[in-house]
mmCIF file of C-alpha atoms in Angstrom:
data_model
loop_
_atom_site.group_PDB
_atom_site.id
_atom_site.type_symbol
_atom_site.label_atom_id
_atom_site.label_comp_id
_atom_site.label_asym_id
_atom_site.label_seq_id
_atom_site.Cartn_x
_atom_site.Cartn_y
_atom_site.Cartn_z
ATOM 1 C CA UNK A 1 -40.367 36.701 36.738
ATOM 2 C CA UNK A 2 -41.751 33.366 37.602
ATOM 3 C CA UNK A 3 -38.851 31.475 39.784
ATOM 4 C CA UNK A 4 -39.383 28.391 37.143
ATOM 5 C CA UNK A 5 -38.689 30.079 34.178
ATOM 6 C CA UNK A 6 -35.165 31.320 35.265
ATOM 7 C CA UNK A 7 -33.756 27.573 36.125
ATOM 8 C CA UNK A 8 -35.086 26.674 32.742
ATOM 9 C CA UNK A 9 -33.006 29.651 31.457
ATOM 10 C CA UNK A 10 -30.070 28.849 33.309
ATOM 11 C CA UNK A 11 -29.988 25.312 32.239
ATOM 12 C CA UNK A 12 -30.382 25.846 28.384
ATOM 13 C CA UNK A 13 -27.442 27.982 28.718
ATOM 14 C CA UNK A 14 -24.994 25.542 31.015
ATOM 15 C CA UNK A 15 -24.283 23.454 28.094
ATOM 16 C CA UNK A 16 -23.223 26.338 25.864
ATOM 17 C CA UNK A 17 -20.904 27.632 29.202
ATOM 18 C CA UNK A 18 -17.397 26.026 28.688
ATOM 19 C CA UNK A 19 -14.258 27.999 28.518
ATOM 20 C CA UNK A 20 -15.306 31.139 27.176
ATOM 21 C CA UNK A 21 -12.896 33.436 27.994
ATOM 22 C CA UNK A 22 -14.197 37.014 29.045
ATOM 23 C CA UNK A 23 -13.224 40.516 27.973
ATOM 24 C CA UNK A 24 -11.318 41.321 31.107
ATOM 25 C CA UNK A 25 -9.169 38.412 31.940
ATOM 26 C CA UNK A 26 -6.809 36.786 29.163
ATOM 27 C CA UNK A 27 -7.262 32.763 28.742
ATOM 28 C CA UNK A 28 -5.143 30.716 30.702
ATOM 29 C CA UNK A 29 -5.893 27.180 28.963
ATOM 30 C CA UNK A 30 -3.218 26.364 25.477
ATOM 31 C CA UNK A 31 -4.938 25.976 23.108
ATOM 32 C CA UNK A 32 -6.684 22.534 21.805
ATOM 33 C CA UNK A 33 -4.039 20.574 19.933
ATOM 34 C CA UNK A 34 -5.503 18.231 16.692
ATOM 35 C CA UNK A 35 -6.984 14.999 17.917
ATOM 36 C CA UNK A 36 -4.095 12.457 17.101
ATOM 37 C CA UNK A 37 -4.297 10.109 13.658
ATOM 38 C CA UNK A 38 -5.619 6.860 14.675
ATOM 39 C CA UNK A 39 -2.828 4.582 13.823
ATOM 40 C CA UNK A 40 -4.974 1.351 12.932
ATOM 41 C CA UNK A 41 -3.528 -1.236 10.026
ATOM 42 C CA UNK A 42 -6.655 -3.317 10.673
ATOM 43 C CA UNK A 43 -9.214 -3.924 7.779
ATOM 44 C CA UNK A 44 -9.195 -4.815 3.964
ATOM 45 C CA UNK A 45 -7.228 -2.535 1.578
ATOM 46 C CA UNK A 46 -7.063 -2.208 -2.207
ATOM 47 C CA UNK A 47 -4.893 0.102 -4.268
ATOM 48 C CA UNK A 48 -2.704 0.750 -7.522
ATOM 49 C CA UNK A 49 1.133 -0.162 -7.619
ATOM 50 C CA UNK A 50 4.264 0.651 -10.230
ATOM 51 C CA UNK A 51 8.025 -0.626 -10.362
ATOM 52 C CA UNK A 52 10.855 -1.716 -11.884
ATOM 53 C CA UNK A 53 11.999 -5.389 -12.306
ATOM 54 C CA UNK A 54 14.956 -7.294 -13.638
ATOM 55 C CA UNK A 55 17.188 -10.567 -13.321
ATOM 56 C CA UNK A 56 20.393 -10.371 -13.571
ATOM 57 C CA UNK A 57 21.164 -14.071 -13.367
ATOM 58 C CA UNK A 58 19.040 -14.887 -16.162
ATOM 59 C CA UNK A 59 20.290 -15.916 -19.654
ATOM 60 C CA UNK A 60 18.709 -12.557 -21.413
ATOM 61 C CA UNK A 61 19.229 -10.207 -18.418
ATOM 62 C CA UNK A 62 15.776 -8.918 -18.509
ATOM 63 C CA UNK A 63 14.522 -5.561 -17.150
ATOM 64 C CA UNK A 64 11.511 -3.231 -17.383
ATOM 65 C CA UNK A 65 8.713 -1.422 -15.828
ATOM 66 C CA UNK A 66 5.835 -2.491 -14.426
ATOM 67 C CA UNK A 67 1.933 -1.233 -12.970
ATOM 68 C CA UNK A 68 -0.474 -3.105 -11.060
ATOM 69 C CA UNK A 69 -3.108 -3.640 -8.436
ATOM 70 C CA UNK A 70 -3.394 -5.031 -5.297
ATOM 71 C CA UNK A 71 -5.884 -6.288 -2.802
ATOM 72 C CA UNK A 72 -5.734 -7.272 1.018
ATOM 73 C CA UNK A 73 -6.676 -7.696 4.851
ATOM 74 C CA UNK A 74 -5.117 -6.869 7.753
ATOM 75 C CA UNK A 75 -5.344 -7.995 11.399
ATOM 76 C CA UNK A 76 -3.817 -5.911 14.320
ATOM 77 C CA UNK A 77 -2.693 -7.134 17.917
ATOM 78 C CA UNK A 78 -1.198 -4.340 19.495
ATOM 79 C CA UNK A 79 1.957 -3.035 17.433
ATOM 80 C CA UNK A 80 2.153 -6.730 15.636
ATOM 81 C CA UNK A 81 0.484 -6.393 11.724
ATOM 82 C CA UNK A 82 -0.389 -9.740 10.072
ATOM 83 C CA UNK A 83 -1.970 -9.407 6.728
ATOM 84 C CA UNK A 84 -2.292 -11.499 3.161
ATOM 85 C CA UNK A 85 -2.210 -9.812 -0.045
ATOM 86 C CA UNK A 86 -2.675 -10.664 -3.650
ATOM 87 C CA UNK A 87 -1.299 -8.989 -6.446
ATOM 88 C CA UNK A 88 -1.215 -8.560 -10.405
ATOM 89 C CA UNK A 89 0.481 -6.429 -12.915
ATOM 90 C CA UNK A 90 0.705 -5.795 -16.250
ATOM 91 C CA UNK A 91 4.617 -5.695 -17.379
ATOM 92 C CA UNK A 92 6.906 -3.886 -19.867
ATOM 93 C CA UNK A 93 9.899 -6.013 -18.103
ATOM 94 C CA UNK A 94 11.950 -7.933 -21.367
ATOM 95 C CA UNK A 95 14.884 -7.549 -23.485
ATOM 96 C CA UNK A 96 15.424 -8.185 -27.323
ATOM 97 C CA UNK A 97 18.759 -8.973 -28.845
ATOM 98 C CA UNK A 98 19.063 -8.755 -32.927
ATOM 99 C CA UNK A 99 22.344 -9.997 -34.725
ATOM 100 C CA UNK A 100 21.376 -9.671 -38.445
ATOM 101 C CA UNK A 101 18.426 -11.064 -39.647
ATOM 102 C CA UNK A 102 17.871 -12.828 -36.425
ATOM 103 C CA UNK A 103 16.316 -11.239 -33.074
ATOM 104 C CA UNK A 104 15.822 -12.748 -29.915
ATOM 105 C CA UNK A 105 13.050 -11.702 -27.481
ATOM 106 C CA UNK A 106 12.508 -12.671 -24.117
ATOM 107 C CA UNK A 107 9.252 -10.889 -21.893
ATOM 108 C CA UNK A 108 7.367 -11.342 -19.155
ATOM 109 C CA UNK A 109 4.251 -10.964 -19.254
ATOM 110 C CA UNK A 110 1.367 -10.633 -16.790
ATOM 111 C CA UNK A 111 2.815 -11.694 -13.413
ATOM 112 C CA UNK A 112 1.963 -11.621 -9.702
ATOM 113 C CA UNK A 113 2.118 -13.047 -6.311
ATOM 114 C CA UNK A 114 -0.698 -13.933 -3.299
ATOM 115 C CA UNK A 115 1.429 -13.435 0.276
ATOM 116 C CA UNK A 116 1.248 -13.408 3.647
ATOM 117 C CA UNK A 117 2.940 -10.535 5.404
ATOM 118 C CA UNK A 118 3.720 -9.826 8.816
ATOM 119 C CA UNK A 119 5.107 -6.641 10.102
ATOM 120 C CA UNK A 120 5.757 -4.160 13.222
ATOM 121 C CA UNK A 121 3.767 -0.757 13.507
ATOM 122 C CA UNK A 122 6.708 2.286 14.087
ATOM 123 C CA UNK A 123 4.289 5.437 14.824
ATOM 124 C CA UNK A 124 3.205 5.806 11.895
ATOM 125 C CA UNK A 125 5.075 3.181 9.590
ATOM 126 C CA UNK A 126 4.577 -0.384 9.222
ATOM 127 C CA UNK A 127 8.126 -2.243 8.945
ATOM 128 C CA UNK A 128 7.164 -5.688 7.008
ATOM 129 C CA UNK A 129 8.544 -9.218 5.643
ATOM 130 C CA UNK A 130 6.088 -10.537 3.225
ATOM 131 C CA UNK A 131 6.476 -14.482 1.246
ATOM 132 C CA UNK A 132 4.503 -16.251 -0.866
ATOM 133 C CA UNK A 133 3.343 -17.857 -4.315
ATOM 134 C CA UNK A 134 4.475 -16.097 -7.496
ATOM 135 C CA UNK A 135 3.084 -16.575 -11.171
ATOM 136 C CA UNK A 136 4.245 -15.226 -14.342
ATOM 137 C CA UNK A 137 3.536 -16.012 -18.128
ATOM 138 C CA UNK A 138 6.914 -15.377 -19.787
ATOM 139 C CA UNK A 139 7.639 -15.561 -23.606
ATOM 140 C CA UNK A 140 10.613 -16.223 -25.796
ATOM 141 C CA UNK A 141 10.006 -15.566 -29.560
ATOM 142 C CA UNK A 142 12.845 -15.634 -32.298
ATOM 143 C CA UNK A 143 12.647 -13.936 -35.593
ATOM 144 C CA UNK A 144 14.892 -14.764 -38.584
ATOM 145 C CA UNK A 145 13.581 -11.899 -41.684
ATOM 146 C CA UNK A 146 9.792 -12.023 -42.049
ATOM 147 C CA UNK A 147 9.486 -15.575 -39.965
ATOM 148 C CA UNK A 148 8.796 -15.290 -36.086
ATOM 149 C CA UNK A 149 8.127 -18.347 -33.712
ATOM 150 C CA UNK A 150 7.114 -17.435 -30.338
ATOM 151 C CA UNK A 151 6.194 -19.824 -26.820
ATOM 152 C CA UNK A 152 4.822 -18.599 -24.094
ATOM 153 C CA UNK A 153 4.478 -20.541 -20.614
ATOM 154 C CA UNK A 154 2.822 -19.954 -17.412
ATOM 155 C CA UNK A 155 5.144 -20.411 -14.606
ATOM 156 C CA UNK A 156 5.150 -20.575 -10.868
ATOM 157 C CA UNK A 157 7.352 -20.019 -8.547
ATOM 158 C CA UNK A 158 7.949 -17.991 -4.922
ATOM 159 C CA UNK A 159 8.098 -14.221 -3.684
ATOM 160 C CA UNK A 160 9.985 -13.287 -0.602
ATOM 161 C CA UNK A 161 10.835 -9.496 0.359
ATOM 162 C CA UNK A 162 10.022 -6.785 2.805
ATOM 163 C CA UNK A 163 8.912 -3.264 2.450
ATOM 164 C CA UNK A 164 8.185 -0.225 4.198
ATOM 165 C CA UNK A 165 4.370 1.661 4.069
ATOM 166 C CA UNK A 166 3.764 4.999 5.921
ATOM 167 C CA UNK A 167 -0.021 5.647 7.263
ATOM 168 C CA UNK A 168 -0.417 9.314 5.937
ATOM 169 C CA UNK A 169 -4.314 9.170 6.991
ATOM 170 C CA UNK A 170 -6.794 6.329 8.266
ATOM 171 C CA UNK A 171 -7.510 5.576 4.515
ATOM 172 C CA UNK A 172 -4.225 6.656 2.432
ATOM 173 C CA UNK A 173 -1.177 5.049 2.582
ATOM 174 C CA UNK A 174 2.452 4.585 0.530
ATOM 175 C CA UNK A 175 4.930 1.824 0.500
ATOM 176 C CA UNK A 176 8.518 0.678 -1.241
ATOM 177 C CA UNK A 177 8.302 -3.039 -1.189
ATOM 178 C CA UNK A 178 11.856 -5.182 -2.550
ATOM 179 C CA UNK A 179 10.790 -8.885 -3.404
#
């Protein structure tokens, strides 16, 4: 054979060569362990929340259940996590009190909050305090037999809390927030 046409040969196969173990001799490299999950907080996020509210200082001691959506960015310096975040839900969070013929409602209504949030990275958990602006149109009707009179009101107000999310891949995570 032509002296050309076995480097030629030879080369095609060197990238192909690697660690392939032979018949004869058992491997002595472990084997290749799963490249690790990039733990990166950075970027814009969206996804679907659910909870349970209440006041127990108010007048009606209000409580219910609650779904939503949210929407935000987040910038990463090292382990540090500083993000905003705007929310909005949809609520089933009231209380109705009847003595009689007369019944006394109290609801809120849509509600949510735009926040800043700023939290530590923990492997793969993000330890946060969040704060911010907080809206919610509440409503107060009274009934007495067939008549009902109802108000509603937009009102503003503040959010504070902090909450816990776990990275479970780069594009799927979970939290339990407390505001």
């Amino acid at each position: 054979a032509h002296p050309m046409r076995r480097l030629l040969l030879a080369m095609s196969v060197l990238p192909f060569a690697g660690n392939a173990p032979s018949a004869d001799f058992p491997s002595t490299y472990p084997p290749s362990a799963p490249p690790p999950l990039v733990r990166s907080w950075q970027g814009f996020y969206a996804g679907l929340n659910g909870g349970y509210g209440w006041c127990g200082n108010c007048v009606s001691n209000i409580s219910g259940a609650f779904t939503g959506a949210q929407l935000g960015y987040n910038w990463q310096i090292a382990s540090l996590v500083i993000g905003a975040e705007v929310d909005g839900q949809f609520s089933w969070i009231g209380r109705t009190e009847t003595l009689g013929i007369v019944s006394v409602s109290a609801k809120v209504k849509p509600h949510g909050t735009a926040r800043a949030r700023i939290g530590y990275v923990l492997g793969s958990a993000l330890l946060y305090a969040t704060g911010g602006g907080a809206w919610a149109n509440n409503e107060i009707s009274v009934t007495v037999g067939p008549v009902t009179l109802s108000d509603s009101k937009m009102q503003t107000g503040y959010a504070m809390g902090a909450g816990l999310e776990y990275l479970y891949s780069p594009s799927l995570t979970a939290k339990i927030e407390y505001q």
